[in-house]
Amino acid sequence: MEDKIINEQDLENWRRTHYSHQVNGSTIDKLIIIMGWISSKRDHGNVLFIQLRDKFGDIQIVVKKGKENSENRVFDILKNLKEHSSVGIKGKVVEQKKSPNCVEVIPHEIKVLSVSAKSAPFLTNSISTIGIDTRLELRALDLRRNYLQNIFRIRFTILNSVREFLTKNHFIEVNTPKMISTATEGGAALFPIFYYDKEAFLAQSPQLYKEQLTMAFENVFEIAPIFRAEPSRTNRHLSEAISIDIEKAFVNYYDIMDLLDELISYIILRTKEVNSIELKNLDIELSEIKIPFPRHTYSELIDKLQKSHKYIRWGDDISPKILKDVIGDDFYYIVDWPLSTKPFYVKSKINSDAAVSKSDSPVDSSESENMMVSESFDLMFGPLELSSGSTRVNNKNVLLDSMKKKGLNSAAFDYHLRVFDYGIPPHAGFGLGLERLIMALLKVENIRDTTFYPRDIDRLTP
Ligand code: AMO
């Protein structure tokens, strides 16, 4: 059957009088204007049942083929409009015990604001079996789906609760440059850009700037994109992710882990308070968490892992896959990582026992250096790394030495090093991946579904 051409109209003086959640028993018999998009449609021949969705939910519209011309105009239009089309409906509220809000709307007039020209590959209530790439190609439409609506409403609560918590704890929100001249996170690759006639990079993290800002503000945080040229295709890496970064003066990594424990606990508490409906829709029960989260040293874990994985050596990174063998699916820390695995700004742990306990024979100086431990932690959820943090080097000579050992050209960091001549306080902090946290809390399989427009090695649009 050929599609009937339906003309789109301007909004003109039509304005919504009620959102869906305001249409209830108290509006019975009132003439109202509602606006939204058609989320579903049931066609019973001479009767149509339409769900009109707005940002608060659905309202049922029932339209019968009538005797009057105006009624038939509304009927004909709604009969031919496809799901996802946007309309305004002027109509009367009537009681309907069987509908979810116990009312429905009988339309008198319709304004077609935007016609969905094609049948969409998914509807708002699709539990998608459609591949993620097809969905991402039409992301704005995909984001209308109930599943993602629930996730992104909770995401908003998480961000609000981070700001609430850190504000209460006397942090100030800062913004640092995203176009920068030097790398900070050794392992992660950079995106080069042209900056006028110079080479520059997209920031891998706000690391050096947030450290510097402890000089002026003591406690700072930033919620902003970080850019990582990740060559791999995994379900937990993005090329552009949102990092919740904090930095605090006059503390060390133990204090920062205490703070992170409390932050996670507050996020969970607020999400349960604000998003009980979304959590129910997602079938997620956020159970009570016990803080402090367990803290396992890197060396302890390596000892445990070596029992089943003989090839693992002290100093190796720990792959998420094998971690599953020794740890359950919950929050915990891995602390005191080998200094060699951490970036140059991470402080070494003085009086560390690790170098001694890991070697029976006397060690030469280069070997003992390789065995050095750092004041660092990763917060994990099962095999997923959520956050890294550490106490930072705050002595210029130590920092210079550390750069040298990592093969970095200290001259390129002059803009940073010169600050260390003026009494930068001892400080520590963490970076917490927002998307990873959402994955952990809401059991989302693919990190791409925790961000609006994911960027990865294969995707630069939409
Ligand atoms: P790190 O490099 O471990 O530490 O990053 C911190 C956290 O950011 C998240 N993350 C990512 N999420 C998605 N995709 C990625 N490609 C990606 N890369 C990182 C992770 C990770 O734990 N400057 C330090 C933090 C600090 O010490 O303050 C840093 O950037 O959840």
PDB file of C-alpha atoms in Angstrom, residues 126-232:
ATOM      1  CA  SER A 126      12.358  -2.824  21.582  1.00  0.00           C
ATOM      2  CA  ILE A 127      14.661  -4.938  23.657  1.00  0.00           C
ATOM      3  CA  SER A 128      17.117  -4.760  20.900  1.00  0.00           C
ATOM      4  CA  THR A 129      18.370  -7.799  19.125  1.00  0.00           C
ATOM      5  CA  ILE A 130      19.579  -5.401  16.460  1.00  0.00           C
ATOM      6  CA  GLY A 131      23.358  -5.041  16.191  1.00  0.00           C
ATOM      7  CA  ILE A 132      24.925  -2.129  18.029  1.00  0.00           C
ATOM      8  CA  ASP A 133      26.337  -0.659  14.807  1.00  0.00           C
ATOM      9  CA  THR A 134      22.869  -0.381  13.252  1.00  0.00           C
ATOM     10  CA  ARG A 135      21.670   1.308  16.420  1.00  0.00           C
ATOM     11  CA  LEU A 136      24.610   3.688  16.586  1.00  0.00           C
ATOM     12  CA  GLU A 137      24.023   4.783  12.996  1.00  0.00           C
ATOM     13  CA  LEU A 138      20.677   6.165  14.220  1.00  0.00           C
ATOM     14  CA  ARG A 139      21.794   6.981  17.746  1.00  0.00           C
ATOM     15  CA  ALA A 140      19.340   9.790  18.521  1.00  0.00           C
ATOM     16  CA  LEU A 141      16.497   7.445  17.661  1.00  0.00           C
ATOM     17  CA  ASP A 142      18.141   4.590  19.537  1.00  0.00           C
ATOM     18  CA  LEU A 143      18.307   6.823  22.606  1.00  0.00           C
ATOM     19  CA  ARG A 144      14.500   6.954  22.603  1.00  0.00           C
ATOM     20  CA  ARG A 145      14.461   3.269  23.546  1.00  0.00           C
ATOM     21  CA  ASN A 146      13.310   2.540  27.082  1.00  0.00           C
ATOM     22  CA  TYR A 147      16.467   0.631  27.972  1.00  0.00           C
ATOM     23  CA  LEU A 148      18.764   3.531  27.139  1.00  0.00           C
ATOM     24  CA  GLN A 149      16.386   6.102  28.625  1.00  0.00           C
ATOM     25  CA  ASN A 150      16.767   4.326  31.970  1.00  0.00           C
ATOM     26  CA  ILE A 151      20.552   4.184  31.697  1.00  0.00           C
ATOM     27  CA  PHE A 152      20.961   7.835  30.763  1.00  0.00           C
ATOM     28  CA  ARG A 153      18.605   9.084  33.475  1.00  0.00           C
ATOM     29  CA  ILE A 154      20.729   7.220  36.016  1.00  0.00           C
ATOM     30  CA  ARG A 155      23.890   8.590  34.395  1.00  0.00           C
ATOM     31  CA  PHE A 156      22.572  12.092  35.051  1.00  0.00           C
ATOM     32  CA  THR A 157      21.962  11.231  38.719  1.00  0.00           C
ATOM     33  CA  ILE A 158      25.488   9.846  39.027  1.00  0.00           C
ATOM     34  CA  LEU A 159      26.961  13.082  37.692  1.00  0.00           C
ATOM     35  CA  ASN A 160      24.771  15.188  39.974  1.00  0.00           C
ATOM     36  CA  SER A 161      25.682  13.095  42.989  1.00  0.00           C
ATOM     37  CA  VAL A 162      29.416  13.380  42.242  1.00  0.00           C
ATOM     38  CA  ARG A 163      29.053  17.163  42.174  1.00  0.00           C
ATOM     39  CA  GLU A 164      26.964  17.153  45.371  1.00  0.00           C
ATOM     40  CA  PHE A 165      29.415  14.928  47.222  1.00  0.00           C
ATOM     41  CA  LEU A 166      32.548  16.786  46.193  1.00  0.00           C
ATOM     42  CA  THR A 167      30.972  20.169  46.829  1.00  0.00           C
ATOM     43  CA  LYS A 168      30.028  19.027  50.356  1.00  0.00           C
ATOM     44  CA  ASN A 169      33.632  17.903  50.799  1.00  0.00           C
ATOM     45  CA  HIS A 170      34.978  21.354  49.895  1.00  0.00           C
ATOM     46  CA  PHE A 171      36.168  20.646  46.371  1.00  0.00           C
ATOM     47  CA  ILE A 172      35.962  23.252  43.640  1.00  0.00           C
ATOM     48  CA  GLU A 173      35.113  22.296  40.040  1.00  0.00           C
ATOM     49  CA  VAL A 174      37.765  23.258  37.509  1.00  0.00           C
ATOM     50  CA  ASN A 175      38.298  23.056  33.758  1.00  0.00           C
ATOM     51  CA  THR A 176      41.684  22.325  32.275  1.00  0.00           C
ATOM     52  CA  PRO A 177      42.916  22.559  28.667  1.00  0.00           C
ATOM     53  CA  LYS A 178      42.062  19.725  26.309  1.00  0.00           C
ATOM     54  CA  MET A 179      44.608  20.807  23.701  1.00  0.00           C
ATOM     55  CA  ILE A 180      47.988  20.164  25.254  1.00  0.00           C
ATOM     56  CA  SER A 181      51.676  19.903  24.393  1.00  0.00           C
ATOM     57  CA  THR A 182      52.829  16.779  26.274  1.00  0.00           C
ATOM     58  CA  ALA A 183      51.692  13.255  27.093  1.00  0.00           C
ATOM     59  CA  THR A 184      50.973  12.339  30.705  1.00  0.00           C
ATOM     60  CA  GLU A 185      49.759   8.749  30.729  1.00  0.00           C
ATOM     61  CA  GLY A 186      52.722   6.719  29.500  1.00  0.00           C
ATOM     62  CA  GLY A 187      50.912   3.649  28.169  1.00  0.00           C
ATOM     63  CA  ALA A 188      48.006   5.362  26.468  1.00  0.00           C
ATOM     64  CA  ALA A 189      48.469   6.643  22.938  1.00  0.00           C
ATOM     65  CA  LEU A 190      47.857  10.255  21.938  1.00  0.00           C
ATOM     66  CA  PHE A 191      45.774  11.902  19.258  1.00  0.00           C
ATOM     67  CA  PRO A 192      47.968  14.482  17.524  1.00  0.00           C
ATOM     68  CA  ILE A 193      46.335  17.683  16.287  1.00  0.00           C
ATOM     69  CA  PHE A 194      47.491  20.827  14.502  1.00  0.00           C
ATOM     70  CA  TYR A 195      47.705  23.776  16.819  1.00  0.00           C
ATOM     71  CA  TYR A 196      48.404  26.676  14.455  1.00  0.00           C
ATOM     72  CA  ASP A 197      51.930  25.842  13.259  1.00  0.00           C
ATOM     73  CA  LYS A 198      52.774  23.449  16.110  1.00  0.00           C
ATOM     74  CA  GLU A 199      52.048  19.830  16.842  1.00  0.00           C
ATOM     75  CA  ALA A 200      49.795  19.368  19.848  1.00  0.00           C
ATOM     76  CA  PHE A 201      47.660  16.587  21.337  1.00  0.00           C
ATOM     77  CA  LEU A 202      44.216  15.953  22.732  1.00  0.00           C
ATOM     78  CA  ALA A 203      44.522  15.560  26.498  1.00  0.00           C
ATOM     79  CA  GLN A 204      44.789  11.981  27.769  1.00  0.00           C
ATOM     80  CA  SER A 205      43.905  13.259  31.231  1.00  0.00           C
ATOM     81  CA  PRO A 206      43.915  16.523  33.196  1.00  0.00           C
ATOM     82  CA  GLN A 207      46.713  15.084  35.333  1.00  0.00           C
ATOM     83  CA  LEU A 208      49.377  17.772  35.444  1.00  0.00           C
ATOM     84  CA  TYR A 209      46.924  20.666  35.526  1.00  0.00           C
ATOM     85  CA  LYS A 210      44.848  19.240  38.351  1.00  0.00           C
ATOM     86  CA  GLU A 211      48.062  18.690  40.313  1.00  0.00           C
ATOM     87  CA  GLN A 212      49.133  22.274  39.732  1.00  0.00           C
ATOM     88  CA  LEU A 213      45.726  23.571  40.786  1.00  0.00           C
ATOM     89  CA  THR A 214      46.139  22.069  44.270  1.00  0.00           C
ATOM     90  CA  MET A 215      48.590  24.953  44.766  1.00  0.00           C
ATOM     91  CA  ALA A 216      45.838  27.501  44.384  1.00  0.00           C
ATOM     92  CA  PHE A 217      42.688  25.671  45.494  1.00  0.00           C
ATOM     93  CA  GLU A 218      43.856  22.601  47.478  1.00  0.00           C
ATOM     94  CA  ASN A 219      40.887  20.378  46.498  1.00  0.00           C
ATOM     95  CA  VAL A 220      39.830  20.332  42.873  1.00  0.00           C
ATOM     96  CA  PHE A 221      37.746  18.134  40.599  1.00  0.00           C
ATOM     97  CA  GLU A 222      36.966  18.017  36.920  1.00  0.00           C
ATOM     98  CA  ILE A 223      34.391  16.034  34.927  1.00  0.00           C
ATOM     99  CA  ALA A 224      35.529  16.116  31.327  1.00  0.00           C
ATOM    100  CA  PRO A 225      36.488  14.090  28.278  1.00  0.00           C
ATOM    101  CA  ILE A 226      39.795  12.275  28.095  1.00  0.00           C
ATOM    102  CA  PHE A 227      41.157  11.158  24.735  1.00  0.00           C
ATOM    103  CA  ARG A 228      42.902   7.827  24.252  1.00  0.00           C
ATOM    104  CA  ALA A 229      44.012   6.517  20.881  1.00  0.00           C
ATOM    105  CA  GLU A 230      43.026   2.951  21.726  1.00  0.00           C
ATOM    106  CA  PRO A 231      44.015   0.632  18.899  1.00  0.00           C
ATOM    107  CA  SER A 232      41.968  -2.256  20.309  1.00  0.00           C
TER     108      SER A 232
END
